[in-house]
Coordinates of C-alpha atoms in Angstrom, one line a residue:
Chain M
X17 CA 0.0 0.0 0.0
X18 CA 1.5 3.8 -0.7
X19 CA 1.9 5.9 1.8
X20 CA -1.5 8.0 0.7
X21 CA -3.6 4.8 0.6
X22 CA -2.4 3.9 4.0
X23 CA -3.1 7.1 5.2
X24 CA -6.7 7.2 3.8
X25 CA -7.5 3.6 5.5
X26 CA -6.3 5.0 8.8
X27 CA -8.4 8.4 8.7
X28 CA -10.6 6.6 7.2
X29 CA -10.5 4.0 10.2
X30 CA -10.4 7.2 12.6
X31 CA -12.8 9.8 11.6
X32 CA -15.3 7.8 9.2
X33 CA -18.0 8.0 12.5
X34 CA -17.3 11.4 13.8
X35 CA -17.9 12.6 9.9
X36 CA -21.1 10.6 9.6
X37 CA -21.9 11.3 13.1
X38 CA -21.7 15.4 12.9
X39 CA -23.8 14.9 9.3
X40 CA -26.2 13.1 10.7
X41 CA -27.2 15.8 13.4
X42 CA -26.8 18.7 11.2
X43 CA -29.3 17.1 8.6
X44 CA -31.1 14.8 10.5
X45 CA -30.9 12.2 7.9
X46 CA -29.1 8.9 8.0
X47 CA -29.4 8.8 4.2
X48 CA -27.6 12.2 3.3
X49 CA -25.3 11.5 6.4
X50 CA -23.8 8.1 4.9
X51 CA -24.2 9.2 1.0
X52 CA -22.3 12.4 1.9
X53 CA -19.5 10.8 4.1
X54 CA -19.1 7.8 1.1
X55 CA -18.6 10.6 -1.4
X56 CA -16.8 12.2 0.7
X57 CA -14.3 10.0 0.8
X58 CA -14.5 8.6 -2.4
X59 CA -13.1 12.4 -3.5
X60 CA -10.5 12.0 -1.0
X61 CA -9.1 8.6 -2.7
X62 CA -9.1 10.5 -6.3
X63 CA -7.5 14.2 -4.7
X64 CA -4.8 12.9 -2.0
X65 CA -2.8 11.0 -4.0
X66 CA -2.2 14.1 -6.1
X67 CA -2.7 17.0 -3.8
X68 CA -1.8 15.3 -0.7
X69 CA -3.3 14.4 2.5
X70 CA -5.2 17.2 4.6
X71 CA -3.1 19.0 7.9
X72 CA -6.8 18.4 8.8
X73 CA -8.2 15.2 7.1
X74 CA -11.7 15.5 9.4
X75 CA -12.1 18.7 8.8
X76 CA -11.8 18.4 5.6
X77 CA -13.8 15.2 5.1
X78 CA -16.6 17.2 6.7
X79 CA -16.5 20.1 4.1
X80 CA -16.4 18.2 1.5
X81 CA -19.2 15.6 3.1
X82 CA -21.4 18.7 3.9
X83 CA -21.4 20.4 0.5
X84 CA -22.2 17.1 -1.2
X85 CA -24.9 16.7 1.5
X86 CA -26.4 20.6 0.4
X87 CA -26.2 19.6 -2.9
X88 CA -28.2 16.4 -2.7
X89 CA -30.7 18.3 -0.8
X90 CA -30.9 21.6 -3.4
X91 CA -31.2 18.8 -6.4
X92 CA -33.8 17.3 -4.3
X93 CA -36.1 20.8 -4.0
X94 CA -39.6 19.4 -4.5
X95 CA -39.6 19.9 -0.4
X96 CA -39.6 22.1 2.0
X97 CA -35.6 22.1 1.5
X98 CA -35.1 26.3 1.2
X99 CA -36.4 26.4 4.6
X100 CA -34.7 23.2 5.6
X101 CA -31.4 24.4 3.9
X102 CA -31.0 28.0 5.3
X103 CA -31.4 26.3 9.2
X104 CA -28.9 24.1 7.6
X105 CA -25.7 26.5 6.8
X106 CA -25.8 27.2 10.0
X107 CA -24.4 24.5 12.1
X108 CA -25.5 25.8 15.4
X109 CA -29.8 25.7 14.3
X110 CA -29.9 22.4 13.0
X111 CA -33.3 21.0 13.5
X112 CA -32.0 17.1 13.7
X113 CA -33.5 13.9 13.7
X114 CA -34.4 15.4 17.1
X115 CA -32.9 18.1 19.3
X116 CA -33.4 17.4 23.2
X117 CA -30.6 16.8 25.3
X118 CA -29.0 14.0 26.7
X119 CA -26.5 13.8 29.4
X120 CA -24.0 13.4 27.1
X121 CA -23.6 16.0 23.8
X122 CA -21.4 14.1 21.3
X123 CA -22.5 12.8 17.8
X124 CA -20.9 9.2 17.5
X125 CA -22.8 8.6 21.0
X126 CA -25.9 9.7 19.8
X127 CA -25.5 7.7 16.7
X128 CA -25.0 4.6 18.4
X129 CA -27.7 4.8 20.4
X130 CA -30.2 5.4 17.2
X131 CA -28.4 2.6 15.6
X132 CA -29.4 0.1 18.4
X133 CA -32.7 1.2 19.3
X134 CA -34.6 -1.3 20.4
X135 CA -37.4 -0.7 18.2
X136 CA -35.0 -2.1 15.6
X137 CA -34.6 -6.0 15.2
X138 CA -31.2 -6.7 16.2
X139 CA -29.8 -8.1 13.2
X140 CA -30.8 -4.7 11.8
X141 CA -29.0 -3.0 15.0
X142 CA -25.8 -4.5 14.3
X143 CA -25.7 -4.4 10.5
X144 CA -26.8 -0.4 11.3
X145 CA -23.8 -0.5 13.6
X146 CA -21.1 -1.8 11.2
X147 CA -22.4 0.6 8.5
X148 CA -22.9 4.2 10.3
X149 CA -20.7 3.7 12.9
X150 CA -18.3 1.2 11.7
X151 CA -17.9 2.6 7.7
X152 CA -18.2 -1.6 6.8
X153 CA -19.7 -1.9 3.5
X154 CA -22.6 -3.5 2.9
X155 CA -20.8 -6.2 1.2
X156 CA -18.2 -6.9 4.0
X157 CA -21.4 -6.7 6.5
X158 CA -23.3 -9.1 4.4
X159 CA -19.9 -11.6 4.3
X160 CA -19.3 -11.3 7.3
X161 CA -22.9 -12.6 8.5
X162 CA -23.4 -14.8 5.0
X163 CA -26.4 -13.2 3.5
X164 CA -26.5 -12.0 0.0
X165 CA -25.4 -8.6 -0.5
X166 CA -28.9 -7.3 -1.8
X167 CA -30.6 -8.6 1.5
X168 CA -28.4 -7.0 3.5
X169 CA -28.9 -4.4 1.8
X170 CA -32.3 -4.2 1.9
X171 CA -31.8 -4.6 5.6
X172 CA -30.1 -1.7 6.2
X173 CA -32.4 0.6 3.8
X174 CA -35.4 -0.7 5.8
X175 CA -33.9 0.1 9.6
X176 CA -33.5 3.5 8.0
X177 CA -36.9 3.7 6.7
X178 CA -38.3 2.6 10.2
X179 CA -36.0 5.4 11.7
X180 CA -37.2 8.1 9.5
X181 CA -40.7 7.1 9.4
X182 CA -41.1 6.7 13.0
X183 CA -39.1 9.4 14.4
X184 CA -36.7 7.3 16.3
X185 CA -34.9 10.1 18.3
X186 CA -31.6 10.9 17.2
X187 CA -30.2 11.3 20.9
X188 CA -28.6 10.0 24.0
X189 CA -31.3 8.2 26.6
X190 CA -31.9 10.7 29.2
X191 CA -30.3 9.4 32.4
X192 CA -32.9 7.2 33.7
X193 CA -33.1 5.1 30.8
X194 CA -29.5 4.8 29.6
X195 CA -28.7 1.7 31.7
X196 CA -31.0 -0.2 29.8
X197 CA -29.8 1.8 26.6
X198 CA -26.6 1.1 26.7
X199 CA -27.2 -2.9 27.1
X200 CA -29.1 -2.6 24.1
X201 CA -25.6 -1.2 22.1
X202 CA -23.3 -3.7 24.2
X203 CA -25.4 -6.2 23.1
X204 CA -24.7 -5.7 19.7
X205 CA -20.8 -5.1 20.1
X206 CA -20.7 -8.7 21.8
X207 CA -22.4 -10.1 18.8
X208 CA -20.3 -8.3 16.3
X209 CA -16.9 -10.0 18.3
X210 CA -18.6 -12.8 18.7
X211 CA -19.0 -13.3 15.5
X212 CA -15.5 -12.7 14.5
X213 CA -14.5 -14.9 17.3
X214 CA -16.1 -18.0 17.1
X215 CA -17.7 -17.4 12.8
X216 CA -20.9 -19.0 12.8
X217 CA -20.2 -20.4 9.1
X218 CA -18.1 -19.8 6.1
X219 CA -14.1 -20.9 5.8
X220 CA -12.2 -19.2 8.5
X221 CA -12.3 -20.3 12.0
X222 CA -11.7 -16.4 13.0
X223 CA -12.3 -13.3 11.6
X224 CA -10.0 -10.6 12.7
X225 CA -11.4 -7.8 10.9
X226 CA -14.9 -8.3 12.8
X227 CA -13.4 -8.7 16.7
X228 CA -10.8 -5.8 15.4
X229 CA -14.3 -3.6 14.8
X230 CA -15.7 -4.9 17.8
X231 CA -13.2 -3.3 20.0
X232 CA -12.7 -0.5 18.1
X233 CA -16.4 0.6 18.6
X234 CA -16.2 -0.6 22.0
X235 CA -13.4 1.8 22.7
X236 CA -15.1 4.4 21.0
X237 CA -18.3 3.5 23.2
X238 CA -16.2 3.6 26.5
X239 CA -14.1 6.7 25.7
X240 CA -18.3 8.7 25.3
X241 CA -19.6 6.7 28.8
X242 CA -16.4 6.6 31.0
X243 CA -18.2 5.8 33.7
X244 CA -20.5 2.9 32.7
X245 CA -18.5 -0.2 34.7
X246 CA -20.4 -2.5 32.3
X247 CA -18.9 -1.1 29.0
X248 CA -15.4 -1.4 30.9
X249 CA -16.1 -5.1 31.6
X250 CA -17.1 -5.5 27.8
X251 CA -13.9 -4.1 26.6
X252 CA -11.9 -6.0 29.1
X253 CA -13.7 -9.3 28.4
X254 CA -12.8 -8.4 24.6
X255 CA -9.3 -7.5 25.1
X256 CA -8.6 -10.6 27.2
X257 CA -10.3 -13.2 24.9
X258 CA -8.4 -11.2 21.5
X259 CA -5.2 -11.4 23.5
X260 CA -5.7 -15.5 23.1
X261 CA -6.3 -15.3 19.4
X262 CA -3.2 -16.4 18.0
X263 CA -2.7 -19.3 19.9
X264 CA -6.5 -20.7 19.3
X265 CA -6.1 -21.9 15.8
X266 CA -3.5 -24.5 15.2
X267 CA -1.6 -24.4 11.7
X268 CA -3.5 -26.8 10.5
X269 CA -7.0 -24.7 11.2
X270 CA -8.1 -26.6 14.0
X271 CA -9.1 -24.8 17.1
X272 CA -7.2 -25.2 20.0
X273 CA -8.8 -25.7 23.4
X274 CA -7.8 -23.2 26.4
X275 CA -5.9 -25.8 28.0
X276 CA -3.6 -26.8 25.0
X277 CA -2.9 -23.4 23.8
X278 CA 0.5 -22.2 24.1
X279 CA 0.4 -19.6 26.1
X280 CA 3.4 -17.6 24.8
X281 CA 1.7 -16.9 21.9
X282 CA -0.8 -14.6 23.9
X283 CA -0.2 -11.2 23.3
X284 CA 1.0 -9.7 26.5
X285 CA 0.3 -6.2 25.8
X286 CA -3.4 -7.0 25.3
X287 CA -3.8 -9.1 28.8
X288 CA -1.9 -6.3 30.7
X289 CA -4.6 -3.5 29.4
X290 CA -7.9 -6.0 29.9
X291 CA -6.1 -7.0 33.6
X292 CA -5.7 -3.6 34.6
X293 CA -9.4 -2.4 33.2
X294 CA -10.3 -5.5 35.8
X295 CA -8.4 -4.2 38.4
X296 CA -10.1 -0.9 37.9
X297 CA -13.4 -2.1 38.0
X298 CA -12.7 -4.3 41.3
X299 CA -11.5 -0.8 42.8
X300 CA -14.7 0.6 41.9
X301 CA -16.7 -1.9 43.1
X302 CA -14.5 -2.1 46.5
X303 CA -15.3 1.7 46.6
X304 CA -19.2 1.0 46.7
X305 CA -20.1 1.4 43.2
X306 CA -22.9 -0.6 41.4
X307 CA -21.9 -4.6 41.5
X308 CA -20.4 -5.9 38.4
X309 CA -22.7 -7.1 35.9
X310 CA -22.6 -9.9 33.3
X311 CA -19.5 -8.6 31.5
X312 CA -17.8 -7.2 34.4
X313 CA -17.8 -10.9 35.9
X314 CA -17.1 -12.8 32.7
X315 CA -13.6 -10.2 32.1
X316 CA -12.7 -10.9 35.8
X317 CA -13.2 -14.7 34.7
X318 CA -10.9 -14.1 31.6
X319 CA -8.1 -12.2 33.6
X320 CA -8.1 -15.3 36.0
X321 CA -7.6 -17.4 32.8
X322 CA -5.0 -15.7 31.9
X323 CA -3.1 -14.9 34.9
X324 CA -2.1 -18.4 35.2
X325 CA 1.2 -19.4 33.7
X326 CA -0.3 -22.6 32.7
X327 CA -3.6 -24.8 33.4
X328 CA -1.9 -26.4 36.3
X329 CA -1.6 -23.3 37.8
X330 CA -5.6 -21.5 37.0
X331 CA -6.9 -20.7 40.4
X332 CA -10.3 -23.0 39.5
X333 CA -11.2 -21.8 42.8
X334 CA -11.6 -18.2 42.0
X335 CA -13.4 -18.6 38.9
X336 CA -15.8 -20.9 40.5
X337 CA -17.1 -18.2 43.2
X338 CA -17.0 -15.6 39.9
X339 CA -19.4 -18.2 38.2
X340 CA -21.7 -19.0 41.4
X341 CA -21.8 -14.8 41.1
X342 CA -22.5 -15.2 37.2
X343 CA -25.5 -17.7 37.9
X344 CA -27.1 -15.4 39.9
X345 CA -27.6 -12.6 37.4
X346 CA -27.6 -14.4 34.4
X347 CA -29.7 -17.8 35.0
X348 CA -29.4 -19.4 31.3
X349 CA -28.3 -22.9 30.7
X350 CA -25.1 -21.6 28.9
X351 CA -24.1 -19.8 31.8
X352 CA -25.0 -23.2 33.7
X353 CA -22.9 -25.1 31.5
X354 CA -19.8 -23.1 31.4
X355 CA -20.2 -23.5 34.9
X356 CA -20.2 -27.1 34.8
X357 CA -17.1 -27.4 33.3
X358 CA -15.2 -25.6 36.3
X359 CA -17.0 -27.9 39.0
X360 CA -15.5 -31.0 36.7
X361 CA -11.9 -29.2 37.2
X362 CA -12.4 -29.1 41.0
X363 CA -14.4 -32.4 41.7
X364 CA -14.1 -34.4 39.1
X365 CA -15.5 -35.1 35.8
X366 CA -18.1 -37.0 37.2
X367 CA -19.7 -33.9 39.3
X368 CA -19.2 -31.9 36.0
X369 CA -20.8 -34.5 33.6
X370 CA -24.0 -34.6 36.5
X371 CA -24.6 -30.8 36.1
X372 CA -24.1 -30.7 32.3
X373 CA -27.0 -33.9 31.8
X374 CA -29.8 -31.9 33.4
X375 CA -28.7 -29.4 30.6
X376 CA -30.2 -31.6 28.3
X377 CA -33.6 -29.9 27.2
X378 CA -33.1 -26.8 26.8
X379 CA -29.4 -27.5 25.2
X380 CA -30.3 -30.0 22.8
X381 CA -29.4 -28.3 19.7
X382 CA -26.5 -26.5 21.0
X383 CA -22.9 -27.7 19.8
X384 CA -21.2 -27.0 22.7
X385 CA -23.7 -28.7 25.0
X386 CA -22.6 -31.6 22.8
X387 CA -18.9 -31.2 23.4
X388 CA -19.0 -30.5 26.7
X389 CA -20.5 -33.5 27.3
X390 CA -18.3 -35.7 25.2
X391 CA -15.1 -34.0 26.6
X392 CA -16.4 -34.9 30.0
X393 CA -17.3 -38.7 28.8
X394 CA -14.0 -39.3 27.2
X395 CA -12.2 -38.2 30.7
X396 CA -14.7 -41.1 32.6
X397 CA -13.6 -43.4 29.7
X398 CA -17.4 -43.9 28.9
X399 CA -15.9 -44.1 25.5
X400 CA -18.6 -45.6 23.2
X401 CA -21.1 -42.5 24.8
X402 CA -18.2 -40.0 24.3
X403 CA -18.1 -41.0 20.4
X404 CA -21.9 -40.4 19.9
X405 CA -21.5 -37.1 21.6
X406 CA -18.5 -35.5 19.5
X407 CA -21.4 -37.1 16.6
X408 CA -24.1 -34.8 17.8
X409 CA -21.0 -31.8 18.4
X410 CA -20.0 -32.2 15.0
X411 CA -23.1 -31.8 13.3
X412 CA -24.2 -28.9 15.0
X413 CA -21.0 -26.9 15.1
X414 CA -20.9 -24.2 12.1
X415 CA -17.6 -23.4 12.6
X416 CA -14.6 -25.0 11.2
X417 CA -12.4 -24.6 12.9
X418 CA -14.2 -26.2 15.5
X419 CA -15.4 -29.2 13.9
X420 CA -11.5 -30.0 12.5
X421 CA -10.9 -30.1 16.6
X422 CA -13.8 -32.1 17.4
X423 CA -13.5 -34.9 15.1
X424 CA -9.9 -35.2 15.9
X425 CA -11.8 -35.8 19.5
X426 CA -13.5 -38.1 18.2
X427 CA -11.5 -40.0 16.1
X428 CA -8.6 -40.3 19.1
X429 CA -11.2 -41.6 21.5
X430 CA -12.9 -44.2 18.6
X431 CA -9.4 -45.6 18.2
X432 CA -9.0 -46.4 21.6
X433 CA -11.8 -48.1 21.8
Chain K
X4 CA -45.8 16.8 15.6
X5 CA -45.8 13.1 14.6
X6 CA -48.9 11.3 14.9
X7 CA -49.0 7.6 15.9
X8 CA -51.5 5.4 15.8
X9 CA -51.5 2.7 19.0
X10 CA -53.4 -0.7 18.3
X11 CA -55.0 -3.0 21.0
X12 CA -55.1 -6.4 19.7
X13 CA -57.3 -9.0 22.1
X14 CA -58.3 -12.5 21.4
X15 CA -61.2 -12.6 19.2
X16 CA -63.7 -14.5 21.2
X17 CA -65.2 -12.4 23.9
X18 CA -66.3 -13.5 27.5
X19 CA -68.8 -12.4 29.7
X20 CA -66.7 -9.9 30.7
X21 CA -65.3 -8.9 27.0
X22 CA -61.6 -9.4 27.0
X23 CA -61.2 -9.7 31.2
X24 CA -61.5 -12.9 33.2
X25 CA -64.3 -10.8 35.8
X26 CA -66.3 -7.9 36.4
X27 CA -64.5 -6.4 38.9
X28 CA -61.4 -7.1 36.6
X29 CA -63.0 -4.8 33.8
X30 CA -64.0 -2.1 35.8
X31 CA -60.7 -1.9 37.0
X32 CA -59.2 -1.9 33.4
X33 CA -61.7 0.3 32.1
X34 CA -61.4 3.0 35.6
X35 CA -57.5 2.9 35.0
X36 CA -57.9 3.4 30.9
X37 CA -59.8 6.7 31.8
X38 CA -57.0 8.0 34.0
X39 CA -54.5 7.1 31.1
X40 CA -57.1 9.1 28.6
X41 CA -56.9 12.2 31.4
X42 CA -53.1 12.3 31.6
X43 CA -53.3 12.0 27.1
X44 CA -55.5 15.0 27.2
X45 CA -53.7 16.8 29.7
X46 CA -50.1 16.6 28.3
X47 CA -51.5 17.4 24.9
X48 CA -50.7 14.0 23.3
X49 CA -54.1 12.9 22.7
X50 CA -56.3 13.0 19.3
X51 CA -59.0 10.3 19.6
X52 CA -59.8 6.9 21.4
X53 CA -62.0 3.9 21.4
X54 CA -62.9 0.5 21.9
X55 CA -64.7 -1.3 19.1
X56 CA -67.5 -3.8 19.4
X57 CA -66.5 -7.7 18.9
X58 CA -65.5 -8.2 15.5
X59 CA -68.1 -11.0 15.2
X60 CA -70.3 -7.5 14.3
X61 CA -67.9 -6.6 11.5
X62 CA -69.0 -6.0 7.7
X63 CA -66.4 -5.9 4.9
X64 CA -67.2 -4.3 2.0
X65 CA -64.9 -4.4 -1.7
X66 CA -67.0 -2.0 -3.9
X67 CA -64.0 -1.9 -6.5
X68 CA -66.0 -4.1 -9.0
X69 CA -69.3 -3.1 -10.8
X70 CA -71.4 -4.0 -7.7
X71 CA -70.1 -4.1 -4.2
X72 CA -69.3 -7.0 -2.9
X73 CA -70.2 -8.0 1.0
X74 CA -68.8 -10.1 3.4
X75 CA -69.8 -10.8 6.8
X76 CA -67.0 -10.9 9.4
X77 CA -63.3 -9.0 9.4
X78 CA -61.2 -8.7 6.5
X79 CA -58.6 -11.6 7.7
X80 CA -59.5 -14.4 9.9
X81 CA -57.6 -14.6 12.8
X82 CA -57.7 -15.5 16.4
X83 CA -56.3 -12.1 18.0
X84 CA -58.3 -8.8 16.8
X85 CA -58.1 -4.9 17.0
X86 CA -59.9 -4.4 20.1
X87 CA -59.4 -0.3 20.4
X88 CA -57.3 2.3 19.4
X89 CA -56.0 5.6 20.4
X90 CA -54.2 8.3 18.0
X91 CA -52.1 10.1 20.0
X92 CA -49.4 13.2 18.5
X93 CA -45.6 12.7 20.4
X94 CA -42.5 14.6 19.8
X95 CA -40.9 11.3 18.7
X96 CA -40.7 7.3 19.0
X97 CA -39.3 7.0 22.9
X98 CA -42.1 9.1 23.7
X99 CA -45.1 7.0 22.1
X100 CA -43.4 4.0 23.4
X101 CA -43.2 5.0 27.0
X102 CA -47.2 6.0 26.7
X103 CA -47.8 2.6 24.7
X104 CA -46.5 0.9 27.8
X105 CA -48.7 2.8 30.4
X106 CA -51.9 2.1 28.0
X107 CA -50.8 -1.6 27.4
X108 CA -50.6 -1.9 31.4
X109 CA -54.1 0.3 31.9
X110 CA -56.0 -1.7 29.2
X111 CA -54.3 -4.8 29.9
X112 CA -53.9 -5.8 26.4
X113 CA -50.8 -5.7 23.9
X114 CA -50.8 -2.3 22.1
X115 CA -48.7 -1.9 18.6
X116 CA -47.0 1.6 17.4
X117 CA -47.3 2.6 14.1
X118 CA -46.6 6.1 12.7
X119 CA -49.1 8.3 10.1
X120 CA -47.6 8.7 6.7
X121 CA -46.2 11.8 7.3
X122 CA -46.1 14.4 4.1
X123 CA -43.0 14.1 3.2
X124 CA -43.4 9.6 3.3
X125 CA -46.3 10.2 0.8
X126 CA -44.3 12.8 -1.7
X127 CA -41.6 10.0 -1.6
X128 CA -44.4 7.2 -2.5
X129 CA -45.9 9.3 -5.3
X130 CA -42.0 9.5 -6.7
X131 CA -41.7 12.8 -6.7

C-alpha cells in the first residue's frame, strides 16, 4: 500500500463515525449523512494521491461531506428544503433527527444509540452499527454474517426507513433510561466479536477484521460513557479473549482448546490493558459502586484465565465463586454449563458430567452442550457415549475450525476403543 | 408533531366480561384506561380513542367491482383482533413508546406503534 492509501485507511478508520456522526445531526438524515461521508471519501481517494493528504483530514472530510450533503438536498427541492437548507448553513440551528438533550452532547454517541434502538430488530442493529458507525460496507457486513449482498442491503435501507418514518430520536437516553440503553448497544458489540471470534459459518475459524471492529467501537463507546462499569467489563472481556487469538487456531485450522494453547503466543500487551481495566473495575466496586454485571464478571473470569502461567496453575477456585456470582444474574443454561465445566476441574469429571445432563432440554441443539458433554465422557472413559457425543457436536457446530478439533476428539477416543 | 396510531389487539372471542376474566377485573381496566385518557389530554398528546365492538359485528365491504361486494366478518381471519385504538401526537418514537406501555398496562392488552404517513413519506411514495 503507498503511503496516501495507508493514510486514507487510517483516517478513514479514525474519523469515518465522527464525519457521519456530525452529518447526521446537522441534517437529520441517516441517508444524506452516509451518501455524503461515502462521497466524501471517495473524493478524497481521487485528490490525496495528487494533492496530498489534509493538515486536517476531518475537517476536511466534513466540508467536503457537507457540501455534497447541500447539494443532494438543493437537487432534491420538490420539499420544503429552502427552509430546511437556510437552518442548515448554519451549524448551530440544525433542526435534527431530534434536538433534546442527553446527558451526554457528542455525535458518535448519539449515533450509536439510534443505531441500536430497540425498536429495531437486532440483526438490523448490528448491520446499522457496522455501516454508520463502523464505515463496513454492505458487502463486508453481508460476508461477514453470509447473506446475500442485496438482502443486507435491503436490511439496512429498511432500519433506515423505520428510523425516518417513526421518528426514532436521534439522541442520547436521558439518564434514567441509559442503563438499559446502553445494554441494548453492548449487546450488539458482543455479537459483532462474537461473530469474529467464534464465525458461525463460512471458511475461517476467526475473523480478525470483525473482533478488530468490535473493539474498536467498543473503545469508542467507553471513551463517550467513562463511567459505565459494564462497557469497561465489555472491553476487558474483549481484550482478554483477543489477546488468546493467535494461539486458538493450530496451523492446520483446528481450534485449540484453552488448555492446550501455548500460552506464549498470547499477546502480553493485550492481557496487561484487559487486567488492569479489571483491576479498575474491582477498585470501583470495593469503593461501593454498582456490583459488576454480566460482563464485568465474565472479564474478571478471563483475567483469572490468563493470569495463570499454565492450566496447572488457573486458580479453579476463584473462577468458580465468579461463576456461582454469574449464575445469579444471568440464569441461562449456557451460563450453567460453562459452569459445569469448572465444578469438573475441582471435583471431578463425574460432578461436572452430573450438572451438564440436566442441561439436556433446553441444550439439545447447542454444539457446545454436545462437546461438553463428550469432553467430559472421554475423561470417565465412557468411550462408546463420548463417540456419539462429538457425533451430535459435529453436526451442530458451524464453525470449522471447531469441527477440525472435534472430530480429531472423536477419532482419538474411537481408536482407543 | 408526529402522529401515531397505537393498536390494542385482544383475542377474538369475547367472554362475559369482553376481553377480562371478571367484572371487577373490567371495571378496574376500564377506571385505569380513563385515568390514562386524562393524563393523554392533559399533556397534549391525545387525538382520539376507542374501543370497538366484537369483530363477530364486523362487515367488509370491496365495492371496486361493478357491484359491491359484502362479506360478513373482518377482513382476515384470525384469532387475535383490533380491540381499540388511540391516536395520540408525540415529539418522537421514545415518547409514544413510553405511553404505549402505560396504555398496554391500563388496558391490559398488547398495544402496537405505528406512525401516520407523514407528508414528506407520501411525496416519496408518489416519486416525486
Amino acid at each position: 500500500m503507498t503511503q496516501v492509501a495507508e493514510a486514507i485507511t487510517r483516517v478513514h478508520h479514525a474519523e469515518w463515525s465522527r464525519v457521519v456522526a456530525g452529518l447526521a445531526r446537522r441534517f437529520g438524515d441517516l441517508d444524506v449523512a452516509e451518501d455524503a461521508a461515502a462521497e466524501a471519501f471517495a473524493v478524497a481517494v481521487e485528490r490525496w494521491p495528487v494533492g496530498g493528504v489534509p493538515v486536517n483530514p476531518g475537517a476536511w472530510l466534513t466540508t467536503v461531506a457537507s457540501r455534497k450533503a447541500l447539494d443532494r438536498l438543493r437537487r432534491e427541492s420538490h420539499r420544503d428544503t429552502k427552509q430546511r437548507e437556510a437552518a442548515m448553513l448554519s451549524d448551530e440551528m440544525a433542526p435534527g433527527l431530534g434536538t433534546a438533550p442527553g446527558p451526554v452532547a457528542d455525535d458518535r454517541l448519539r449515533l450509536i444509540f439510534t443505531c441500536c434502538h430497540p425498536a429495531l430488530a437486532i440483526p438490523a442493529r448490528v448491520a446499522l452499527t457496522l455501516r454508520m458507525l463502523g464505515g463496513l460496507s454492505v458487502a463486508e457486513i453481508a460476508s461477514a454474517f453470509l447473506v446475500q449482498e442485496t438482502t443486507m442491503a435491503q436490511r439496512i435501507t429498511r432500519a433506515k426507513a423505520k428510523i425516518k418514518a417513526a421518528h426514532i430520536p436521534y439522541r442520547v437516553p436521558l439518564a434514567a433510561d441509559i442503563a438499559d440503553r446502553s445494554a441494548a448497544v453492548m449487546t450488539v458489540l458482543f455479537l459483532i466479536f462474537n461473530e469474529g471470534y467464534l464465525a458461525s459459518g463460512g471458511g475461517d475459524a476467526l475473523r480478525v477484521d470483525l473482533t478488530d471492529e468490535a473493539i474498536r467501537l467498543t473503545r469508542l463507546v467507553r471513551e463517550l460513557l467513562p463511567d459505565d462499569g459494564e462497557v469497561a467489563g465489555l472491553l476487558a472481556l474483549m481484550l482478554l479473549t483477543d489477546a488468546r487469538h493467535r494461539a486458538r487456531v493450530s496451523a492446520t485450522g483446528e481450534l485449540v482448546t484453552l488448555s492446550e494453547q501455548d500460552r506464549d503466543l498470547w499477546d502480553a500487551g493485550l492481557i496487561a490493558e484487559g487486567s488492569s481495566l479489571v483491576r479498575e473495575r474491582i477498585a470501583a466496586v470495593a469503593a461501593g459502586g454498582p456490583s459488576p454485571g454480566r460482563f464485568q464478571l465474565l472479564a474478571a473470569i478471563n483475567a483469572v484465565h490468563t493470569a495463570a502461567a499454565s492450566v496447572d496453575d488457573t486458580d479453579w477456585a476463584q473462577i468458580r465463586t465468579l461463576y456461582d456470582r454469574l449464575v445469579l444474574i444471568d440464569p441461562s443454561p449456557v451460563v450453567a454449563l460453562n459452569r459445569a465445566v469448572v465444578i469438573a476441574e475441582i471435583d471431578g469429571a463425574a460432578a461436572g458430567l452430573r450438572i451438564v445432563d440436566g442441561l439436556g432440554e433446553p441444550l439439545a441443539a447447542y454444539h457446545a452442550f454436545h462437546a461438553t458433554r463428550a469432553d467430559l465422557l472421554r475423561r470417565l472413559s465412557r468411550r462408546e457415549e463420548a463417540v456419539a457425543a462429538y457425533d451430535l457436536a459435529i453436526d451442530l457446530a458451524g464453525n470449522v475450525g471447531e469441527r477440525a478439533y472435534l472430530r480429531r476428539r472423536r477419532d482419538e477416543v474411537a481408536g482407543d476403543a | 408533531m408526529p402522529r401515531y396510531l397505537m393498536s390494542v389487539h385482544g383475542p377474538a372471542d369475547r367472554g362475559e366480561f369482553g376481553d377480562y376474566p371478571s367484572k371487577q377485573d373490567m371495571e378496574q381496566a376500564f377506571a385505569d384506561t380513563g385515568v390514562f385518557n386524562d393524563m393523554l389530554e392533559r399533556k397534549g398528546y391525545f387525538v382520539f380513542a376507542d374501543g370497538l365492538a366484537p369483530v363477530a359485528t364486523a362487515t367488509t365491504v370491496d365495492g371496486q367491482g361493478a357491484a359491491p361486494v359484502l362479506h360478513d366478518g373482518p377482513y382476515l381471519e384470525a384469532k387475535e383482533h383490533l380491540g381499540g385504538f388511540w391516536i395520540i401526537e408525540a415529539p418522537d418514537l421514545d415518547v409514544a413508546l413510553d405511553l404505549a406501555a402505560q396504555g398496554s398496562k391500563a388496558c391490559r392488552g398488547i398495544v402496537e406503534v405505528r406512525p401516520f404517513m407523514s407528508p414528506v413519506d407520501a411525496e416519496d411514495l408518489m416519486g416525486q
